[in-house]
Short mmCIF file of C-alpha atoms and ligand atoms in Angstrom, two decimals:
data_model
loop_
_atom_site.label_atom_id
_atom_site.label_comp_id
_atom_site.label_asym_id
_atom_site.label_seq_id
_atom_site.Cartn_x
_atom_site.Cartn_y
_atom_site.Cartn_z
CA MET A 1 -14.10 1.54 -33.40
CA GLY A 2 -10.82 -0.27 -32.77
CA SER A 3 -9.40 2.69 -30.87
CA LEU A 4 -12.33 2.66 -28.42
CA SER A 5 -11.16 -0.74 -27.17
CA ASN A 6 -7.68 0.67 -26.48
CA PRO A 7 -7.36 0.64 -22.64
CA TYR A 8 -5.10 3.73 -22.69
CA LEU A 9 -7.68 5.81 -24.56
CA GLN A 10 -10.31 4.54 -22.13
CA ALA A 11 -8.01 5.59 -19.27
CA ILE A 12 -7.88 9.13 -20.69
CA PHE A 13 -11.69 9.15 -20.63
CA ALA A 14 -11.57 7.85 -17.02
CA PHE A 15 -9.11 10.68 -16.22
CA VAL A 16 -11.60 13.32 -17.45
CA VAL A 17 -14.50 11.67 -15.56
CA GLY A 18 -12.31 11.50 -12.43
CA ALA A 19 -11.47 15.22 -12.67
CA CYS A 20 -15.20 16.09 -12.93
CA ILE A 21 -16.12 13.80 -10.00
CA GLY A 22 -13.23 15.37 -8.06
CA SER A 23 -14.79 18.77 -8.70
CA PHE A 24 -18.10 17.45 -7.31
CA VAL A 25 -16.27 15.94 -4.31
CA ASN A 26 -14.91 19.45 -3.56
CA VAL A 27 -18.47 20.81 -3.57
CA CYS A 28 -19.64 17.99 -1.26
CA VAL A 29 -16.74 18.52 1.17
CA TYR A 30 -17.53 22.24 1.37
CA ARG A 31 -21.34 22.06 1.57
CA ILE A 32 -22.30 18.83 3.36
CA PRO A 33 -20.88 19.84 6.78
CA LEU A 34 -22.80 23.14 6.43
CA ASN A 35 -25.99 21.16 5.75
CA ARG A 36 -26.37 22.78 2.34
CA SER A 37 -27.63 21.09 -0.82
CA VAL A 38 -24.83 19.81 -3.06
CA ILE A 39 -26.89 20.48 -6.22
CA HIS A 40 -28.71 23.76 -5.68
CA PRO A 41 -27.67 26.53 -6.07
CA GLY A 42 -25.02 26.06 -8.76
CA SER A 43 -21.37 26.96 -8.22
CA HIS A 44 -20.78 30.41 -6.84
CA CYS A 45 -17.80 32.23 -5.38
CA ALA A 46 -17.37 31.54 -1.66
CA ALA A 47 -15.97 35.08 -1.14
CA CYS A 48 -18.25 37.43 -3.10
CA GLY A 49 -21.18 35.15 -3.97
CA ALA A 50 -21.00 35.74 -7.74
CA PRO A 51 -22.13 32.74 -9.82
CA ILE A 52 -19.22 30.96 -11.54
CA PRO A 53 -19.76 30.49 -15.31
CA TRP A 54 -18.93 27.02 -16.71
CA TYR A 55 -15.85 28.25 -18.58
CA ASN A 56 -14.29 29.35 -15.28
CA ASN A 57 -15.31 26.11 -13.58
CA ILE A 58 -13.43 23.52 -15.66
CA PRO A 59 -11.80 20.94 -13.38
CA ILE A 60 -8.00 21.29 -12.96
CA LEU A 61 -7.65 23.76 -15.91
CA SER A 62 -9.60 26.75 -14.56
CA TRP A 63 -7.55 26.87 -11.36
CA LEU A 64 -4.32 26.80 -13.41
CA ILE A 65 -5.49 29.34 -16.04
CA LEU A 66 -6.79 31.77 -13.40
CA ASN A 67 -3.57 31.32 -11.42
CA GLY A 68 -5.39 30.11 -8.30
CA ARG A 69 -7.62 33.18 -8.03
CA ALA A 70 -11.37 33.73 -8.41
CA ALA A 71 -12.20 35.44 -11.75
CA CYS A 72 -14.92 37.58 -10.11
CA CYS A 73 -13.10 39.18 -7.19
CA GLY A 74 -9.52 37.87 -7.24
CA THR A 75 -9.79 36.00 -3.93
CA ARG A 76 -7.19 33.23 -3.56
CA ILE A 77 -8.56 29.75 -4.12
CA ASP A 78 -6.91 26.97 -2.14
CA ALA A 79 -4.63 24.74 -4.26
CA ARG A 80 -6.36 21.79 -2.58
CA TYR A 81 -9.33 22.12 -4.98
CA CYS A 82 -7.04 21.59 -7.95
CA LEU A 83 -5.07 18.84 -6.19
CA VAL A 84 -8.25 16.88 -5.35
CA GLU A 85 -9.41 17.08 -8.99
CA THR A 86 -5.99 16.02 -10.29
CA GLY A 87 -5.66 13.23 -7.74
CA MET A 88 -9.12 11.83 -8.50
CA ALA A 89 -8.39 12.03 -12.24
CA PHE A 90 -5.23 9.92 -11.86
CA LEU A 91 -7.00 7.53 -9.46
CA PHE A 92 -9.85 6.90 -11.92
CA ALA A 93 -7.40 6.33 -14.78
CA ALA A 94 -5.30 3.96 -12.64
CA LEU A 95 -8.39 2.06 -11.45
CA TRP A 96 -9.47 1.61 -15.04
CA LEU A 97 -6.04 0.40 -16.19
CA LYS A 98 -5.86 -2.11 -13.31
CA TYR A 99 -9.44 -3.44 -13.19
CA GLY A 100 -11.13 -2.27 -16.41
CA PRO A 101 -9.78 -4.84 -18.88
CA THR A 102 -10.70 -7.89 -16.71
CA ASP A 103 -13.65 -6.63 -14.63
CA PRO A 104 -15.05 -3.25 -15.76
CA ILE A 105 -17.95 -3.41 -13.26
CA ALA A 106 -15.49 -3.77 -10.39
CA ALA A 107 -13.56 -0.76 -11.76
CA VAL A 108 -16.75 1.34 -11.65
CA ILE A 109 -17.64 0.10 -8.14
CA TYR A 110 -14.15 0.96 -6.86
CA ALA A 111 -14.32 4.39 -8.53
CA VAL A 112 -17.60 5.11 -6.70
CA MET A 113 -16.10 3.84 -3.45
CA VAL A 114 -12.93 5.95 -3.84
CA SER A 115 -15.06 9.06 -4.51
CA GLY A 116 -17.06 8.65 -1.29
CA LEU A 117 -13.89 7.73 0.57
CA THR A 118 -12.07 10.88 -0.60
CA ALA A 119 -14.99 13.14 0.35
CA ALA A 120 -15.22 11.51 3.80
CA CYS A 121 -11.46 11.86 4.41
CA LEU A 122 -11.42 15.55 3.40
CA ILE A 123 -14.42 16.30 5.67
CA ASP A 124 -12.59 14.47 8.47
CA LEU A 125 -9.48 16.64 7.83
CA ASP A 126 -11.53 19.84 7.94
CA HIS A 127 -14.03 19.07 10.72
CA TYR A 128 -12.82 15.95 12.58
CA ILE A 129 -16.04 14.14 11.72
CA ILE A 130 -17.10 11.56 9.17
CA PRO A 131 -20.82 12.10 8.45
CA ASP A 132 -23.02 8.99 8.79
CA ARG A 133 -24.13 9.38 5.18
CA PHE A 134 -20.57 8.40 4.18
CA SER A 135 -19.86 5.75 6.83
CA LEU A 136 -23.27 4.08 7.27
CA GLY A 137 -24.27 5.03 3.73
CA GLY A 138 -20.96 3.54 2.58
CA CYS A 139 -21.80 0.25 4.36
CA ALA A 140 -25.16 0.10 2.60
CA ALA A 141 -23.46 0.86 -0.73
CA GLY A 142 -20.91 -1.90 -0.09
CA PHE A 143 -23.66 -4.45 0.66
CA VAL A 144 -25.56 -3.48 -2.49
CA ALA A 145 -22.42 -3.51 -4.66
CA SER A 146 -21.40 -6.95 -3.34
CA THR A 147 -24.90 -8.37 -3.89
CA LEU A 148 -25.10 -7.02 -7.45
CA HIS A 149 -21.50 -7.97 -8.32
CA PRO A 150 -20.39 -10.93 -6.14
CA ALA A 151 -16.94 -11.00 -7.83
CA ILE A 152 -15.72 -8.13 -5.60
CA MET A 153 -16.17 -10.51 -2.63
CA SER A 154 -14.62 -13.36 -4.68
CA GLU A 155 -17.99 -15.13 -4.47
CA LYS A 156 -20.31 -16.72 -7.04
CA THR A 157 -23.80 -16.05 -5.67
CA ALA A 158 -25.43 -12.81 -4.51
CA LEU A 159 -26.34 -14.30 -1.11
CA GLN A 160 -22.77 -15.47 -0.40
CA ALA A 161 -21.33 -12.11 -1.43
CA PHE A 162 -23.86 -10.15 0.63
CA SER A 163 -23.11 -12.35 3.67
CA TRP A 164 -19.35 -11.83 3.29
CA SER A 165 -19.77 -8.09 2.83
CA LEU A 166 -21.92 -7.90 5.99
CA ALA A 167 -19.56 -10.14 7.99
CA SER A 168 -16.54 -8.09 6.81
CA ALA A 169 -18.17 -4.81 7.87
CA ILE A 170 -18.95 -6.24 11.33
CA ALA A 171 -15.43 -7.68 11.63
CA GLY A 172 -13.89 -4.31 10.68
CA ALA A 173 -16.04 -2.42 13.20
CA LEU A 174 -15.37 -4.90 16.02
CA THR A 175 -11.60 -4.95 15.41
CA LEU A 176 -11.34 -1.16 15.53
CA LEU A 177 -13.69 -1.03 18.55
CA ALA A 178 -11.40 -3.46 20.38
CA ILE A 179 -8.35 -1.34 19.52
CA ALA A 180 -10.18 1.82 20.63
CA TRP A 181 -11.07 0.22 23.97
CA ILE A 182 -7.49 -0.93 24.56
CA GLY A 183 -6.22 2.54 23.59
CA THR A 184 -8.64 4.28 25.96
CA PHE A 185 -7.60 1.87 28.72
CA LEU A 186 -3.86 2.42 28.14
CA PHE A 187 -3.77 6.16 27.48
CA LYS A 188 -6.74 7.17 29.62
CA LYS A 189 -8.15 9.24 26.78
CA GLU A 190 -10.25 8.59 23.77
CA ALA A 191 -7.93 7.39 20.98
CA MET A 192 -10.50 6.99 18.25
CA GLY A 193 -14.02 8.09 17.47
CA MET A 194 -17.07 6.08 16.52
CA GLY A 195 -16.78 7.78 13.13
CA ASP A 196 -13.60 5.82 12.39
CA VAL A 197 -15.26 2.55 13.49
CA LYS A 198 -18.20 3.09 11.13
CA PHE A 199 -15.84 4.27 8.37
CA LEU A 200 -13.73 1.08 8.52
CA ALA A 201 -16.94 -0.97 8.44
CA ALA A 202 -17.88 0.79 5.20
CA ILE A 203 -14.43 0.18 3.68
CA CYS A 204 -14.59 -3.53 4.62
CA SER A 205 -18.07 -3.91 3.14
CA PHE A 206 -16.39 -3.21 -0.24
CA LEU A 207 -12.96 -4.80 0.28
CA GLY A 208 -13.68 -7.87 2.43
CA SER A 209 -12.38 -8.96 5.83
CA VAL A 210 -8.79 -9.79 4.80
CA SER A 211 -8.27 -6.09 4.02
CA ILE A 212 -8.40 -5.39 7.79
CA THR A 213 -5.00 -7.10 8.16
CA TRP A 214 -3.55 -4.57 5.69
CA ILE A 215 -5.49 -1.40 6.49
CA LEU A 216 -5.08 -1.35 10.29
CA PRO A 217 -1.31 -1.95 10.53
CA LEU A 218 -0.54 0.36 7.59
CA SER A 219 -2.81 3.24 8.67
CA SER A 220 -1.52 3.06 12.26
CA LEU A 221 2.10 3.05 11.07
CA VAL A 222 1.72 5.92 8.59
CA GLY A 223 -0.48 7.82 11.06
CA SER A 224 2.01 7.62 13.92
CA VAL A 225 5.05 8.43 11.74
CA LEU A 226 3.30 11.47 10.26
CA GLY A 227 2.06 12.46 13.71
CA VAL A 228 5.62 12.56 15.05
CA VAL A 229 6.87 14.44 11.94
CA LEU A 230 4.09 17.05 12.32
CA ILE A 231 4.89 17.55 15.99
CA PHE A 232 8.52 18.39 15.21
CA TRP A 233 7.86 20.26 11.99
CA ARG A 234 5.09 22.47 13.33
CA ARG A 235 6.44 22.36 16.85
CA GLY A 236 3.04 21.23 18.01
CA ALA A 237 2.47 19.71 21.42
CA TRP A 238 2.19 15.98 22.00
CA GLY A 239 -1.39 15.03 21.46
CA THR A 240 -1.87 17.42 18.52
CA ARG A 241 -5.12 16.23 17.06
CA ILE A 242 -4.82 14.36 13.77
CA PRO A 243 -7.90 12.71 12.26
CA PHE A 244 -7.45 8.97 11.66
CA GLY A 245 -9.96 8.67 8.80
CA PRO A 246 -7.57 9.88 6.04
CA PHE A 247 -5.05 7.16 6.98
CA LEU A 248 -7.75 4.48 6.80
CA GLY A 249 -8.74 5.89 3.40
CA LEU A 250 -5.16 5.98 2.12
CA ALA A 251 -4.54 2.36 3.19
CA ALA A 252 -7.82 1.32 1.53
CA ILE A 253 -6.73 2.91 -1.76
CA LEU A 254 -3.33 1.18 -1.54
CA TRP A 255 -5.20 -2.11 -0.97
CA LEU A 256 -6.72 -1.65 -4.43
CA PHE A 257 -3.26 -1.09 -5.95
CA GLY A 258 -1.19 -4.04 -4.75
CA GLY A 259 -2.13 -4.38 -1.08
CA SER A 260 -4.60 -7.19 -1.76
CA GLU A 261 -2.07 -9.20 -3.81
CA PHE A 262 0.54 -8.68 -1.08
CA MET A 263 -1.74 -9.76 1.80
CA TYR A 264 -3.29 -12.75 0.01
CA GLY A 265 0.24 -13.90 -0.87
CA TYR A 266 1.30 -13.40 2.75
CA TRP A 267 -1.63 -15.34 4.25
CA HIS A 268 -1.21 -18.06 1.64
CA ASN A 269 2.40 -18.54 2.79
CA VAL A 270 1.39 -18.50 6.45
CA ALA A 271 -1.22 -21.18 5.76
CA HIS A 272 1.31 -23.18 3.75
CA ILE A 273 3.92 -23.12 6.54
CA TRP A 274 1.21 -23.93 9.09
CA THR A 275 0.07 -27.06 7.22
CA MET A 276 3.70 -28.08 6.58
CA TYR A 277 4.49 -28.16 10.28
CA SER A 278 1.18 -29.53 11.46
CA SER A 279 0.41 -32.30 8.98
CA PRO A 280 1.20 -35.86 10.17
CA MET A 281 2.79 -36.66 6.80
CA VAL A 282 5.53 -34.11 7.48
CA ASP A 283 6.05 -35.57 10.96
CA GLU A 284 6.55 -39.00 9.44
CA ARG A 285 9.01 -37.65 6.94
CA LEU A 286 10.97 -36.01 9.72
CA ILE A 287 11.00 -39.27 11.70
CA ASN A 288 12.03 -41.30 8.65
CA SER A 289 14.83 -38.92 7.83
CA GLY A 290 16.23 -39.56 11.27
CA HIS A 291 15.36 -36.22 12.98
ZN1 ZN B 301 -15.68 36.23 -6.01
#
């Protein structure tokens, strides 16, 4: 029994769960935009339609063993399927190692959030849309998660946590709306879609309002740097369309792994300096010291 309480063994279990959820995320990304059920029918080859037996459908491993080809007809299978499964596996393990030992419920909530987030970002990459079931559904999930587990909002009661989650979602949406309006005014073309606005609201309903001060600057920075790199690398024209959702998602994941500590430390220092220079006691000290 002792080994079951070993966080590294638990992380290996989280890795396997993450790989399986990643496999399901791949199915969702492929089927949801086509308005197909994500459950029925079971996995089948996208090229020839043959059903895929379970032993050829093992996350990460099957793609490697079959050398990136379908067992039925030999059609090439995009490496992205394997990468998503591997990425989700590492993310789940990392989430467990960071949050599991102190707050296992938060670790599970963040794992659910990251799964929806990844699916939404991949759909945005493929189709330039984020379906409402991820953005608005994500908001609802964030409100429920905060109410059931107030600790993710750093609150004690369900009502306080729900209120903060709701206020954070509204704050996230309004901030991005304001930026979108300014962008449209400056560049005379639509800079951002409503999908991104609703998506950030969903992220903030899980992560709280302070996360906006991390997610927006970071996603804009990474987005514009990568945009410029892509334009030169692919010799695309200025204005090559890049979806913004994946950058919001990436910044949200980085918030879970250090971003929150960094920003809370930053705002704590800002508040500290503010009170130092605005409190009358400091003024007196300055006067007494002859300044
Ligand atoms: Zn096939």
